CSV table of C-alpha atoms in Angstrom, one decimal:
chain,number,residue,atom,x,y,z
C,1,MET,CA,-5.6,-4.0,-12.6
C,2,ARG,CA,-4.5,-5.4,-9.2
C,3,ALA,CA,-6.2,-8.7,-9.8
C,4,ALA,CA,-4.8,-9.1,-13.3
C,5,LEU,CA,-1.2,-8.4,-12.0
C,6,ALA,CA,-1.6,-10.9,-9.1
C,7,LEU,CA,-3.1,-13.5,-11.4
C,8,ALA,CA,-0.2,-13.2,-13.9
C,9,LEU,CA,2.3,-13.6,-11.1
C,10,LEU,CA,0.5,-16.5,-9.6
C,11,LEU,CA,0.6,-18.4,-12.9
C,12,ALA,CA,4.4,-18.3,-12.7
C,13,ALA,CA,4.3,-20.3,-9.5
C,14,CYS,CA,3.7,-24.0,-9.2
C,15,GLY,CA,2.4,-26.0,-6.2
C,16,ASP,CA,3.1,-29.6,-5.5
C,17,ASP,CA,0.9,-31.9,-3.3
C,18,GLY,CA,1.3,-31.4,0.4
C,19,GLU,CA,-0.1,-29.5,3.3
C,20,VAL,CA,0.7,-26.1,4.8
C,21,ALA,CA,1.7,-26.3,8.5
C,22,SER,CA,-0.8,-24.8,10.9
C,23,VAL,CA,-0.7,-23.8,14.5
C,24,ASP,CA,-3.3,-24.1,17.2
C,25,PRO,CA,-2.3,-21.7,20.0
C,26,THR,CA,-4.5,-21.4,23.1
C,27,PRO,CA,-3.8,-17.9,24.5
C,28,PRO,CA,-5.4,-16.6,27.7
C,29,PRO,CA,-8.6,-14.7,27.4
C,30,ARG,CA,-8.3,-11.0,26.7
C,31,ARG,CA,-10.7,-8.1,27.4
C,32,HIS,CA,-11.2,-5.4,24.9
C,33,ALA,CA,-12.8,-2.0,24.7
C,34,HIS,CA,-16.2,-3.4,23.9
C,35,ASP,CA,-16.2,-5.3,27.2
C,36,VAL,CA,-17.9,-3.5,30.1
C,37,ASP,CA,-17.7,-4.0,33.8
C,38,GLY,CA,-20.6,-4.0,36.4
C,39,HIS,CA,-20.7,-0.2,36.2
C,40,GLY,CA,-21.2,-0.1,32.4
C,41,GLU,CA,-17.8,1.3,31.8
C,42,ALA,CA,-15.6,0.1,28.8
C,43,HIS,CA,-12.1,-1.0,29.6
C,44,GLY,CA,-9.1,-2.7,28.0
C,45,ASP,CA,-7.6,-2.4,24.5
C,46,PRO,CA,-9.7,-2.4,21.3
C,47,ALA,CA,-10.0,-5.7,19.4
C,48,PRO,CA,-7.0,-6.3,17.0
C,49,ALA,CA,-9.2,-6.3,14.0
C,50,ARG,CA,-12.7,-5.5,12.8
C,51,LEU,CA,-14.6,-7.3,10.0
C,52,LEU,CA,-15.8,-4.7,7.5
C,53,ARG,CA,-17.6,-6.8,4.9
C,54,THR,CA,-17.9,-10.3,3.5
C,55,GLU,CA,-19.0,-12.2,0.5
C,56,GLY,CA,-20.2,-15.8,0.9
C,57,GLY,CA,-20.6,-17.8,4.1
C,58,VAL,CA,-17.7,-16.4,6.0
C,59,THR,CA,-17.4,-17.8,9.6
C,60,ILE,CA,-15.4,-16.5,12.6
C,61,GLY,CA,-14.8,-18.9,15.4
C,62,GLY,CA,-17.2,-21.4,13.7
C,63,ALA,CA,-20.1,-18.9,13.8
C,64,ALA,CA,-21.7,-17.1,10.9
C,65,THR,CA,-20.8,-13.4,10.6
C,66,ARG,CA,-23.5,-10.7,10.6
C,67,GLY,CA,-22.4,-7.3,9.3
C,68,GLU,CA,-19.5,-5.4,10.9
C,69,MET,CA,-18.0,-7.0,14.0
C,70,ASP,CA,-14.9,-7.1,16.1
C,71,VAL,CA,-12.6,-10.0,15.6
C,72,GLU,CA,-11.0,-11.5,18.8
C,73,PRO,CA,-7.4,-12.8,18.8
C,74,GLU,CA,-6.8,-16.4,17.5
C,75,GLN,CA,-10.4,-17.0,16.3
C,76,PRO,CA,-10.3,-18.9,13.0
C,77,ILE,CA,-11.6,-16.8,10.1
C,78,GLU,CA,-12.8,-19.2,7.4
C,79,VAL,CA,-13.6,-17.9,3.9
C,80,PRO,CA,-15.4,-20.4,1.6
C,81,GLU,CA,-14.5,-20.8,-2.1
C,82,GLY,CA,-15.8,-17.9,-4.0
C,83,GLY,CA,-16.1,-15.8,-0.9
C,84,ARG,CA,-14.2,-12.8,0.5
C,85,ALA,CA,-13.6,-11.1,3.9
C,86,VAL,CA,-12.2,-7.6,4.5
C,87,LEU,CA,-10.6,-6.8,7.8
C,88,GLN,CA,-9.5,-3.5,9.2
C,89,LEU,CA,-6.6,-4.0,11.6
C,90,ARG,CA,-6.3,-1.9,14.7
C,91,ASP,CA,-2.8,-0.7,13.8
C,92,GLY,CA,-4.1,0.8,10.5
C,93,GLY,CA,-3.5,-1.9,7.8
C,94,ARG,CA,-6.3,-3.6,5.8
C,95,VAL,CA,-6.4,-7.2,4.7
C,96,GLU,CA,-8.7,-8.9,2.1
C,97,LEU,CA,-8.9,-12.7,2.4
C,98,ASP,CA,-9.6,-14.6,-0.8
C,99,GLY,CA,-12.0,-17.5,-1.1
C,100,GLY,CA,-10.6,-20.7,0.3
C,101,SER,CA,-8.6,-18.9,3.0
C,102,LEU,CA,-8.1,-19.7,6.7
C,103,ALA,CA,-6.5,-17.0,8.9
C,104,ARG,CA,-6.3,-15.7,12.5
C,105,VAL,CA,-5.6,-12.2,13.8
C,106,THR,CA,-3.1,-12.1,16.6
C,107,ASP,CA,-2.4,-9.9,19.5
C,108,ASP,CA,1.1,-10.8,20.5
C,109,GLY,CA,3.1,-8.2,18.6
C,110,GLY,CA,4.9,-10.6,16.3
C,111,ALA,CA,2.4,-10.2,13.5
C,112,GLN,CA,-1.1,-8.8,13.1
C,113,LEU,CA,-2.4,-11.7,11.1
C,114,LEU,CA,-1.5,-15.3,10.5
C,115,LEU,CA,-2.4,-16.9,7.2
C,116,LEU,CA,-2.8,-20.6,7.5
C,117,GLN,CA,-4.1,-21.4,3.9
C,118,GLY,CA,-5.3,-19.5,0.9
C,119,ALA,CA,-4.3,-16.0,-0.3
C,120,LEU,CA,-4.7,-12.4,0.8
C,121,PHE,CA,-4.2,-8.9,-0.3
C,122,ALA,CA,-2.7,-6.5,2.4
C,123,VAL,CA,-2.3,-2.8,2.2
C,124,GLN,CA,-0.6,-0.4,4.6
C,125,PRO,CA,-1.8,3.2,3.8
C,126,PRO,CA,0.4,6.2,4.2
C,127,SER,CA,0.3,7.5,7.8
C,128,GLY,CA,1.8,11.0,7.4
C,129,ASN,CA,3.9,11.9,10.5
C,130,ALA,CA,1.8,9.8,12.8
C,131,PRO,CA,3.9,6.9,14.4
C,132,ARG,CA,2.6,3.4,14.0
C,133,PRO,CA,3.9,-0.2,14.0
C,134,PRO,CA,4.7,-1.9,10.7
C,135,LEU,CA,2.2,-4.2,9.2
C,136,ARG,CA,3.3,-7.9,9.6
C,137,ILE,CA,1.7,-10.9,7.9
C,138,ALA,CA,2.9,-14.3,9.0
C,139,SER,CA,2.5,-17.7,7.5
C,140,ALA,CA,4.2,-21.1,7.8
C,141,ALA,CA,6.4,-20.2,4.8
C,142,THR,CA,7.3,-16.6,5.2
C,143,THR,CA,6.8,-13.3,7.1
C,144,ILE,CA,6.0,-10.1,5.3
C,145,GLU,CA,6.6,-6.7,6.8
C,146,ILE,CA,5.5,-3.3,5.4
C,147,GLY,CA,7.2,-0.6,7.4
C,148,GLY,CA,5.9,2.4,5.5
C,149,ALA,CA,3.2,2.4,2.9
C,150,GLY,CA,2.8,-0.6,0.5
C,151,GLU,CA,0.6,-3.3,-1.0
C,152,VAL,CA,1.3,-7.0,-1.2
C,153,TYR,CA,-0.4,-10.2,-2.4
C,154,LEU,CA,0.5,-13.5,-0.6
C,155,ALA,CA,-0.6,-16.9,-1.9
C,156,LEU,CA,0.1,-20.2,-0.1
C,157,PHE,CA,0.2,-23.5,-1.9
C,158,PRO,CA,-0.5,-27.0,-0.7
C,159,SER,CA,3.2,-27.9,-0.9
C,160,GLY,CA,4.0,-25.3,1.8
C,161,ALA,CA,5.5,-22.9,-0.7
C,162,ALA,CA,4.4,-19.3,-1.1
C,163,TRP,CA,4.3,-16.6,-3.7
C,164,VAL,CA,4.7,-13.0,-2.6
C,165,SER,CA,4.0,-10.1,-5.0
C,166,VAL,CA,4.7,-6.5,-4.0
C,167,LEU,CA,2.2,-4.4,-5.9
C,168,GLY,CA,3.2,-1.0,-4.5
C,169,GLY,CA,5.6,0.6,-2.0
C,170,MET,CA,8.2,-1.6,-0.3
C,171,ALA,CA,8.1,-4.8,1.7
C,172,ALA,CA,10.5,-7.0,3.5
C,173,ILE,CA,10.2,-10.8,3.1
C,174,SER,CA,11.9,-13.3,5.4
C,175,VAL,CA,11.9,-17.0,6.1
C,176,GLY,CA,13.8,-17.1,9.4
C,177,GLU,CA,17.2,-17.4,7.7
C,178,ALA,CA,20.2,-15.7,9.4
C,179,ASP,CA,23.4,-14.3,8.0
C,180,ASN,CA,26.9,-15.0,9.4
C,181,ARG,CA,26.3,-12.4,12.1
C,182,ARG,CA,23.1,-14.2,13.1
C,183,ARG,CA,21.0,-11.3,11.9
C,184,LEU,CA,17.7,-12.2,10.3
C,185,ARG,CA,17.9,-12.2,6.6
C,186,ALA,CA,15.2,-10.2,4.8
C,187,LEU,CA,14.7,-9.5,1.1
C,188,GLU,CA,13.6,-6.0,0.4
C,189,LEU,CA,11.2,-5.8,-2.6
C,190,GLY,CA,9.7,-2.8,-4.3
C,191,GLY,CA,6.5,-2.5,-6.3
C,192,GLY,CA,6.3,-4.7,-9.4
C,193,HIS,CA,8.5,-7.4,-8.0
C,194,ALA,CA,7.7,-10.9,-6.7
C,195,VAL,CA,9.4,-13.9,-5.2
C,196,ALA,CA,8.7,-17.6,-4.7
C,197,VAL,CA,9.4,-19.0,-1.3
C,198,THR,CA,10.1,-22.7,-1.2
C,199,GLY,CA,12.0,-23.2,2.0
C,200,ARG,CA,14.7,-20.6,1.0
C,201,LEU,CA,14.2,-17.3,-0.7
C,202,ALA,CA,14.5,-17.5,-4.5
C,203,GLU,CA,15.7,-14.7,-6.7
C,204,PRO,CA,13.1,-12.0,-7.1
C,205,THR,CA,11.4,-11.5,-10.5
C,206,GLU,CA,9.8,-8.4,-12.1
C,207,GLY,CA,6.1,-8.5,-12.5
């Protein structure tokens, strides 16, 4: 059902020739809970994401993956055509990367994952009364934020445009635009709605 809905919405979008901008940050090394000191004691924060399962020859940091493993910040996650990678984020969200995708998990607070190319499905499950940060997915075209519970599908095109489909719950989509009061403009979308991002936010459609 989810795949059929996403496919129908994607067919409504068109991509021109071009390239999606990418970034190549070089953050300082971080230590996580799986690191140990000379006394054998764990220290530091847990890794920002954990790889749960893969299909196809998925690589992380240029190395082949083997079963479940922690994913360090800024390591490139490459999913070949026809493959898939499922990530559990430390803050509670889950991301499924489609074949042909390139992404990186981040640890700077701005977003939990940066999508450089391809497409993904992201879900933020209900948390009850437990506090947690929103799920943020960033790309060169747009940033998506799920504050409560919700599901989104994000596809990037070679032209630099993006297609965002909210499959459930609520999500806020922004492209860095500001209003007259210099507040960041965000478009709130509910389940069953989608929007094309081509530099500026287009009018949402029902899906």
